[in-house]
Amino acid sequence: MALKRLDSIRPVRWDDGALVMVDQRLLPRQYHEHSYRDAGAVAQAITDMVVRGAPAIGIAAAFGVVLAARARYQQVGTGWRAAIEQDLTTLAASRPTAVNLFWALARMRRAVELITAGDPYPPLLAEAQRIHDEDIAANYTMGELGAALIDSPCAVMTHCNAGALATGGYGTALGVIRSGFQAGRIRQVYADETRPWLQGARLTAWELHRDGIPVALVCEGAGAHLMKQGDVKWLIVGSDRIAANGDVANKIGTYHAAIAARHHGVKVMVVAPTSTIDMTVAHGDAIPIERRGEDEVLSLAGQRVAADGVGAWNPVFDVTPAALVDAIVTEKGVVLRPDAGKMASLMGGR
Ligand code: MRU
């Protein structure tokens, strides 16, 4: 009998005319949802990381466009199309690195262009819901494809949270881990804490523990020492943007972990839907890297830990060169040892 998929978390959902999002800043201590009926508030929630993770940001922004169109249609009638331009600009400015945000906005813009007359709310809501559903379906496919690359029961390591919380549901890297665990190919997960925002400690460990998947939290600095023990066979991560040559932008610390992985013969798997691939960016150095406030580094749980007067440098993503990546797993297929040619064939010359 087929096992029931470990899929019970939805960070973003549409309910009763509103976008409902789990406040990821409060997890795991509090599971609290907020309702949004205003596109500007959705953009602010993305900036403030109520919702985070590349695909989840894109889905939230798509629903943000629905809210914008509904409000503008009520305010100005047929002038709604021009009026939502400022909402699209606000949503696009919410975070810079995850290309899924811009991909989702472009797709919603195409849906806007197809509307010839009448209330834009029903067709735009249908498109946002399609984006959400397709993301979950892509995660199921990637879960199977990624798990199939793991050939003997082993331990794996992951970084940040590329789980259900970071996507429409199920997760990218954690989708592979969920599928791999259920297939008996993964017996232990090491989640690194992921300073400074602690996505690993707060979100990944919560998700896996909730699903009964053995997870041990490790400090970031313990990664190389852990890999040296020999039990970990794969480092499995998500991505915020993959360049046309296969370079991978992901949470700060991924590059560091990938270097340690190569040194210790641990393979690196990047799991991301094709909405994360940006064929307009030739290589990783051209990917915009978000810098966030110094406080995220200088404080812990709202409590300052560094001496007064000390500053911090806080880039929140880094780029792992394609040469350090063994496999990119997408819903369209797996690219082994990625390069520009293989990425172009995956994307069909896009
Ligand atoms: O700053 P965040 O928490 O939005 O960063 C998230 C990540 O880096 C994830 O690994 C990435 O978005 C992939 S999520 C499926």
mmCIF file of N, CA and C in Angstrom, residues 229-304:
data_model
loop_
_atom_site.group_PDB
_atom_site.id
_atom_site.type_symbol
_atom_site.label_atom_id
_atom_site.label_comp_id
_atom_site.label_asym_id
_atom_site.label_seq_id
_atom_site.Cartn_x
_atom_site.Cartn_y
_atom_site.Cartn_z
ATOM 1 N N GLN A 229 32.855 12.814 9.344
ATOM 2 C CA GLN A 229 32.525 11.537 10.002
ATOM 3 C C GLN A 229 32.114 10.464 8.988
ATOM 4 N N GLY A 230 31.665 10.871 7.793
ATOM 5 C CA GLY A 230 31.402 9.896 6.727
ATOM 6 C C GLY A 230 29.967 9.422 6.586
ATOM 7 N N ASP A 231 29.102 9.779 7.524
ATOM 8 C CA ASP A 231 27.731 9.286 7.483
ATOM 9 C C ASP A 231 26.870 10.086 6.493
ATOM 10 N N VAL A 232 27.183 11.367 6.357
ATOM 11 C CA VAL A 232 26.394 12.239 5.481
ATOM 12 C C VAL A 232 26.845 12.046 4.038
ATOM 13 N N LYS A 233 25.909 11.681 3.164
ATOM 14 C CA LYS A 233 26.270 11.432 1.753
ATOM 15 C C LYS A 233 25.816 12.553 0.829
ATOM 16 N N TRP A 234 24.809 13.314 1.249
ATOM 17 C CA TRP A 234 24.296 14.401 0.405
ATOM 18 C C TRP A 234 24.051 15.653 1.234
ATOM 19 N N LEU A 235 24.405 16.783 0.643
ATOM 20 C CA LEU A 235 23.947 18.085 1.134
ATOM 21 C C LEU A 235 22.785 18.450 0.203
ATOM 22 N N ILE A 236 21.601 18.672 0.749
ATOM 23 C CA ILE A 236 20.406 18.923 -0.086
ATOM 24 C C ILE A 236 19.843 20.299 0.278
ATOM 25 N N VAL A 237 19.819 21.194 -0.709
ATOM 26 C CA VAL A 237 19.391 22.577 -0.444
ATOM 27 C C VAL A 237 18.418 23.046 -1.520
ATOM 28 N N GLY A 238 17.782 24.166 -1.250
ATOM 29 C CA GLY A 238 16.927 24.827 -2.244
ATOM 30 C C GLY A 238 17.705 25.940 -2.921
ATOM 31 N N SER A 239 16.987 26.830 -3.579
ATOM 32 C CA SER A 239 17.651 27.973 -4.213
ATOM 33 C C SER A 239 16.685 29.141 -4.349
ATOM 34 N N ASP A 240 17.252 30.315 -4.380
ATOM 35 C CA ASP A 240 16.473 31.540 -4.621
ATOM 36 C C ASP A 240 16.573 31.995 -6.064
ATOM 37 N N ARG A 241 17.692 31.645 -6.705
ATOM 38 C CA ARG A 241 17.826 31.971 -8.133
ATOM 39 C C ARG A 241 18.999 31.158 -8.693
ATOM 40 N N ILE A 242 18.754 30.528 -9.809
ATOM 41 C CA ILE A 242 19.809 29.763 -10.478
ATOM 42 C C ILE A 242 20.117 30.469 -11.789
ATOM 43 N N ALA A 243 21.397 30.773 -12.012
ATOM 44 C CA ALA A 243 21.795 31.489 -13.227
ATOM 45 C C ALA A 243 21.848 30.536 -14.418
ATOM 46 N N ALA A 244 21.969 31.126 -15.610
ATOM 47 C CA ALA A 244 21.950 30.331 -16.847
ATOM 48 C C ALA A 244 23.115 29.340 -16.933
ATOM 49 N N ASN A 245 24.178 29.558 -16.166
ATOM 50 C CA ASN A 245 25.304 28.606 -16.203
ATOM 51 C C ASN A 245 25.238 27.588 -15.059
ATOM 52 N N GLY A 246 24.151 27.627 -14.270
ATOM 53 C CA GLY A 246 23.997 26.650 -13.181
ATOM 54 C C GLY A 246 24.529 27.119 -11.838
ATOM 55 N N ASP A 247 25.059 28.354 -11.761
ATOM 56 C CA ASP A 247 25.443 28.890 -10.444
ATOM 57 C C ASP A 247 24.172 29.063 -9.613
ATOM 58 N N VAL A 248 24.306 28.826 -8.308
ATOM 59 C CA VAL A 248 23.115 28.757 -7.452
ATOM 60 C C VAL A 248 23.177 29.769 -6.310
ATOM 61 N N ALA A 249 22.225 30.700 -6.301
ATOM 62 C CA ALA A 249 22.106 31.593 -5.135
ATOM 63 C C ALA A 249 21.181 30.929 -4.125
ATOM 64 N N ASN A 250 21.623 30.897 -2.892
ATOM 65 C CA ASN A 250 20.778 30.364 -1.812
ATOM 66 C C ASN A 250 21.198 31.029 -0.507
ATOM 67 N N LYS A 251 20.550 30.663 0.549
ATOM 68 C CA LYS A 251 20.794 31.255 1.865
ATOM 69 C C LYS A 251 22.280 31.307 2.198
ATOM 70 N N ILE A 252 22.694 32.419 2.760
ATOM 71 C CA ILE A 252 24.090 32.599 3.154
ATOM 72 C C ILE A 252 24.545 31.380 3.975
ATOM 73 N N GLY A 253 25.719 30.871 3.600
ATOM 74 C CA GLY A 253 26.227 29.675 4.269
ATOM 75 C C GLY A 253 26.153 28.441 3.379
ATOM 76 N N THR A 254 25.375 28.520 2.285
ATOM 77 C CA THR A 254 25.274 27.372 1.378
ATOM 78 C C THR A 254 26.619 27.145 0.682
ATOM 79 N N TYR A 255 27.253 28.230 0.245
ATOM 80 C CA TYR A 255 28.542 28.166 -0.467
ATOM 81 C C TYR A 255 29.593 27.487 0.417
ATOM 82 N N HIS A 256 29.644 27.970 1.631
ATOM 83 C CA HIS A 256 30.522 27.449 2.664
ATOM 84 C C HIS A 256 30.301 25.928 2.837
ATOM 85 N N ALA A 257 29.035 25.530 2.956
ATOM 86 C CA ALA A 257 28.698 24.108 3.142
ATOM 87 C C ALA A 257 29.061 23.305 1.893
ATOM 88 N N ALA A 258 28.866 23.905 0.703
ATOM 89 C CA ALA A 258 29.165 23.184 -0.546
ATOM 90 C C ALA A 258 30.673 22.951 -0.696
ATOM 91 N N ILE A 259 31.473 23.916 -0.256
ATOM 92 C CA ILE A 259 32.937 23.733 -0.310
ATOM 93 C C ILE A 259 33.338 22.580 0.624
ATOM 94 N N ALA A 260 32.773 22.586 1.825
ATOM 95 C CA ALA A 260 33.078 21.513 2.777
ATOM 96 C C ALA A 260 32.609 20.169 2.208
ATOM 97 N N ALA A 261 31.469 20.171 1.542
ATOM 98 C CA ALA A 261 30.923 18.935 0.967
ATOM 99 C C ALA A 261 31.887 18.378 -0.083
ATOM 100 N N ARG A 262 32.335 19.229 -1.010
ATOM 101 C CA ARG A 262 33.251 18.754 -2.063
ATOM 102 C C ARG A 262 34.522 18.180 -1.445
ATOM 103 N N HIS A 263 35.042 18.862 -0.426
ATOM 104 C CA HIS A 263 36.276 18.411 0.229
ATOM 105 C C HIS A 263 36.116 17.011 0.835
ATOM 106 N N HIS A 264 34.889 16.727 1.317
ATOM 107 C CA HIS A 264 34.676 15.453 2.007
ATOM 108 C C HIS A 264 33.963 14.406 1.151
ATOM 109 N N GLY A 265 33.806 14.691 -0.123
ATOM 110 C CA GLY A 265 33.158 13.702 -1.008
ATOM 111 C C GLY A 265 31.665 13.584 -0.780
ATOM 112 N N VAL A 266 31.066 14.611 -0.168
ATOM 113 C CA VAL A 266 29.605 14.639 0.015
ATOM 114 C C VAL A 266 29.010 15.304 -1.225
ATOM 115 N N LYS A 267 27.979 14.716 -1.799
ATOM 116 C CA LYS A 267 27.407 15.290 -3.024
ATOM 117 C C LYS A 267 26.437 16.425 -2.696
ATOM 118 N N VAL A 268 26.342 17.364 -3.634
ATOM 119 C CA VAL A 268 25.482 18.542 -3.424
ATOM 120 C C VAL A 268 24.297 18.480 -4.388
ATOM 121 N N MET A 269 23.087 18.462 -3.817
ATOM 122 C CA MET A 269 21.856 18.445 -4.623
ATOM 123 C C MET A 269 21.104 19.758 -4.380
ATOM 124 N N VAL A 270 20.800 20.452 -5.472
ATOM 125 C CA VAL A 270 19.998 21.675 -5.380
ATOM 126 C C VAL A 270 18.625 21.350 -5.954
ATOM 127 N N VAL A 271 17.596 21.609 -5.179
ATOM 128 C CA VAL A 271 16.243 21.241 -5.596
ATOM 129 C C VAL A 271 15.441 22.527 -5.766
ATOM 130 N N ALA A 272 14.994 22.783 -6.990
ATOM 131 C CA ALA A 272 14.283 24.045 -7.239
ATOM 132 C C ALA A 272 13.401 23.902 -8.480
ATOM 133 N N PRO A 273 12.203 24.483 -8.443
ATOM 134 C CA PRO A 273 11.361 24.455 -9.644
ATOM 135 C C PRO A 273 11.974 25.345 -10.721
ATOM 136 N N THR A 274 11.546 25.157 -11.971
ATOM 137 C CA THR A 274 12.123 25.981 -13.047
ATOM 138 C C THR A 274 11.775 27.461 -12.884
ATOM 139 N N SER A 275 10.783 27.775 -12.039
ATOM 140 C CA SER A 275 10.488 29.197 -11.771
ATOM 141 C C SER A 275 11.622 29.865 -10.999
ATOM 142 N N THR A 276 12.579 29.078 -10.511
ATOM 143 C CA THR A 276 13.741 29.629 -9.796
ATOM 144 C C THR A 276 14.919 29.859 -10.755
ATOM 145 N N ILE A 277 14.793 29.359 -11.984
ATOM 146 C CA ILE A 277 15.907 29.483 -12.941
ATOM 147 C C ILE A 277 15.749 30.776 -13.729
ATOM 148 N N ASP A 278 16.787 31.582 -13.712
ATOM 149 C CA ASP A 278 16.755 32.881 -14.386
ATOM 150 C C ASP A 278 17.746 32.856 -15.548
ATOM 151 N N MET A 279 17.208 32.544 -16.737
ATOM 152 C CA MET A 279 18.078 32.420 -17.910
ATOM 153 C C MET A 279 18.561 33.787 -18.404
ATOM 154 N N THR A 280 18.051 34.880 -17.825
ATOM 155 C CA THR A 280 18.531 36.213 -18.235
ATOM 156 C C THR A 280 19.803 36.599 -17.487
ATOM 157 N N VAL A 281 20.160 35.823 -16.491
ATOM 158 C CA VAL A 281 21.365 36.121 -15.712
ATOM 159 C C VAL A 281 22.420 35.080 -16.098
ATOM 160 N N ALA A 282 23.522 35.549 -16.705
ATOM 161 C CA ALA A 282 24.496 34.610 -17.274
ATOM 162 C C ALA A 282 25.224 33.800 -16.204
ATOM 163 N N HIS A 283 25.561 34.437 -15.100
ATOM 164 C CA HIS A 283 26.315 33.728 -14.052
ATOM 165 C C HIS A 283 25.963 34.312 -12.690
ATOM 166 N N GLY A 284 26.371 33.599 -11.654
ATOM 167 C CA GLY A 284 25.951 33.932 -10.303
ATOM 168 C C GLY A 284 26.367 35.307 -9.822
ATOM 169 N N ASP A 285 27.497 35.830 -10.331
ATOM 170 C CA ASP A 285 27.955 37.142 -9.842
ATOM 171 C C ASP A 285 26.972 38.248 -10.209
ATOM 172 N N ALA A 286 26.100 37.986 -11.179
ATOM 173 C CA ALA A 286 25.142 39.015 -11.598
ATOM 174 C C ALA A 286 23.821 38.925 -10.808
ATOM 175 N N ILE A 287 23.734 37.986 -9.873
ATOM 176 C CA ILE A 287 22.497 37.858 -9.085
ATOM 177 C C ILE A 287 22.520 38.884 -7.953
ATOM 178 N N PRO A 288 21.474 39.698 -7.813
ATOM 179 C CA PRO A 288 21.458 40.672 -6.714
ATOM 180 C C PRO A 288 21.359 39.954 -5.356
ATOM 181 N N ILE A 289 22.239 40.315 -4.477
ATOM 182 C CA ILE A 289 22.276 39.673 -3.153
ATOM 183 C C ILE A 289 21.720 40.644 -2.118
ATOM 184 N N GLU A 290 20.661 40.216 -1.466
ATOM 185 C CA GLU A 290 20.024 41.078 -0.456
ATOM 186 C C GLU A 290 20.936 41.275 0.745
ATOM 187 N N ARG A 291 20.997 42.517 1.219
ATOM 188 C CA ARG A 291 21.660 42.798 2.505
ATOM 189 C C ARG A 291 20.565 43.203 3.472
ATOM 190 N N ARG A 292 20.556 42.615 4.647
ATOM 191 C CA ARG A 292 19.547 42.993 5.636
ATOM 192 C C ARG A 292 20.212 43.711 6.805
ATOM 193 N N GLY A 293 19.388 44.133 7.742
ATOM 194 C CA GLY A 293 19.866 44.974 8.840
ATOM 195 C C GLY A 293 20.919 44.299 9.706
ATOM 196 N N GLU A 294 21.781 45.112 10.295
ATOM 197 C CA GLU A 294 22.849 44.617 11.173
ATOM 198 C C GLU A 294 22.285 43.918 12.400
ATOM 199 N N ASP A 295 21.116 44.352 12.817
ATOM 200 C CA ASP A 295 20.526 43.809 14.045
ATOM 201 C C ASP A 295 20.333 42.308 14.009
ATOM 202 N N GLU A 296 20.068 41.761 12.794
ATOM 203 C CA GLU A 296 19.848 40.311 12.684
ATOM 204 C C GLU A 296 21.088 39.544 13.152
ATOM 205 N N VAL A 297 22.275 40.174 12.956
ATOM 206 C CA VAL A 297 23.525 39.510 13.351
ATOM 207 C C VAL A 297 23.901 39.868 14.791
ATOM 208 N N LEU A 298 23.627 41.099 15.154
ATOM 209 C CA LEU A 298 24.100 41.590 16.456
ATOM 210 C C LEU A 298 23.218 41.137 17.616
ATOM 211 N N SER A 299 22.006 40.662 17.277
ATOM 212 C CA SER A 299 21.053 40.284 18.327
ATOM 213 C C SER A 299 20.581 38.851 18.141
ATOM 214 N N LEU A 300 20.066 38.296 19.185
ATOM 215 C CA LEU A 300 19.484 36.952 19.152
ATOM 216 C C LEU A 300 18.163 37.014 19.901
ATOM 217 N N ALA A 301 17.077 36.569 19.245
ATOM 218 C CA ALA A 301 15.734 36.603 19.841
ATOM 219 C C ALA A 301 15.436 37.970 20.457
ATOM 220 N N GLY A 302 15.799 39.013 19.706
ATOM 221 C CA GLY A 302 15.481 40.378 20.149
ATOM 222 C C GLY A 302 16.404 40.926 21.218
ATOM 223 N N GLN A 303 17.395 40.154 21.601
ATOM 224 C CA GLN A 303 18.313 40.542 22.680
ATOM 225 C C GLN A 303 19.684 40.820 22.080
ATOM 226 N N ARG A 304 20.231 42.017 22.277
ATOM 227 C CA ARG A 304 21.546 42.293 21.707
ATOM 228 C C ARG A 304 22.596 41.413 22.389
#
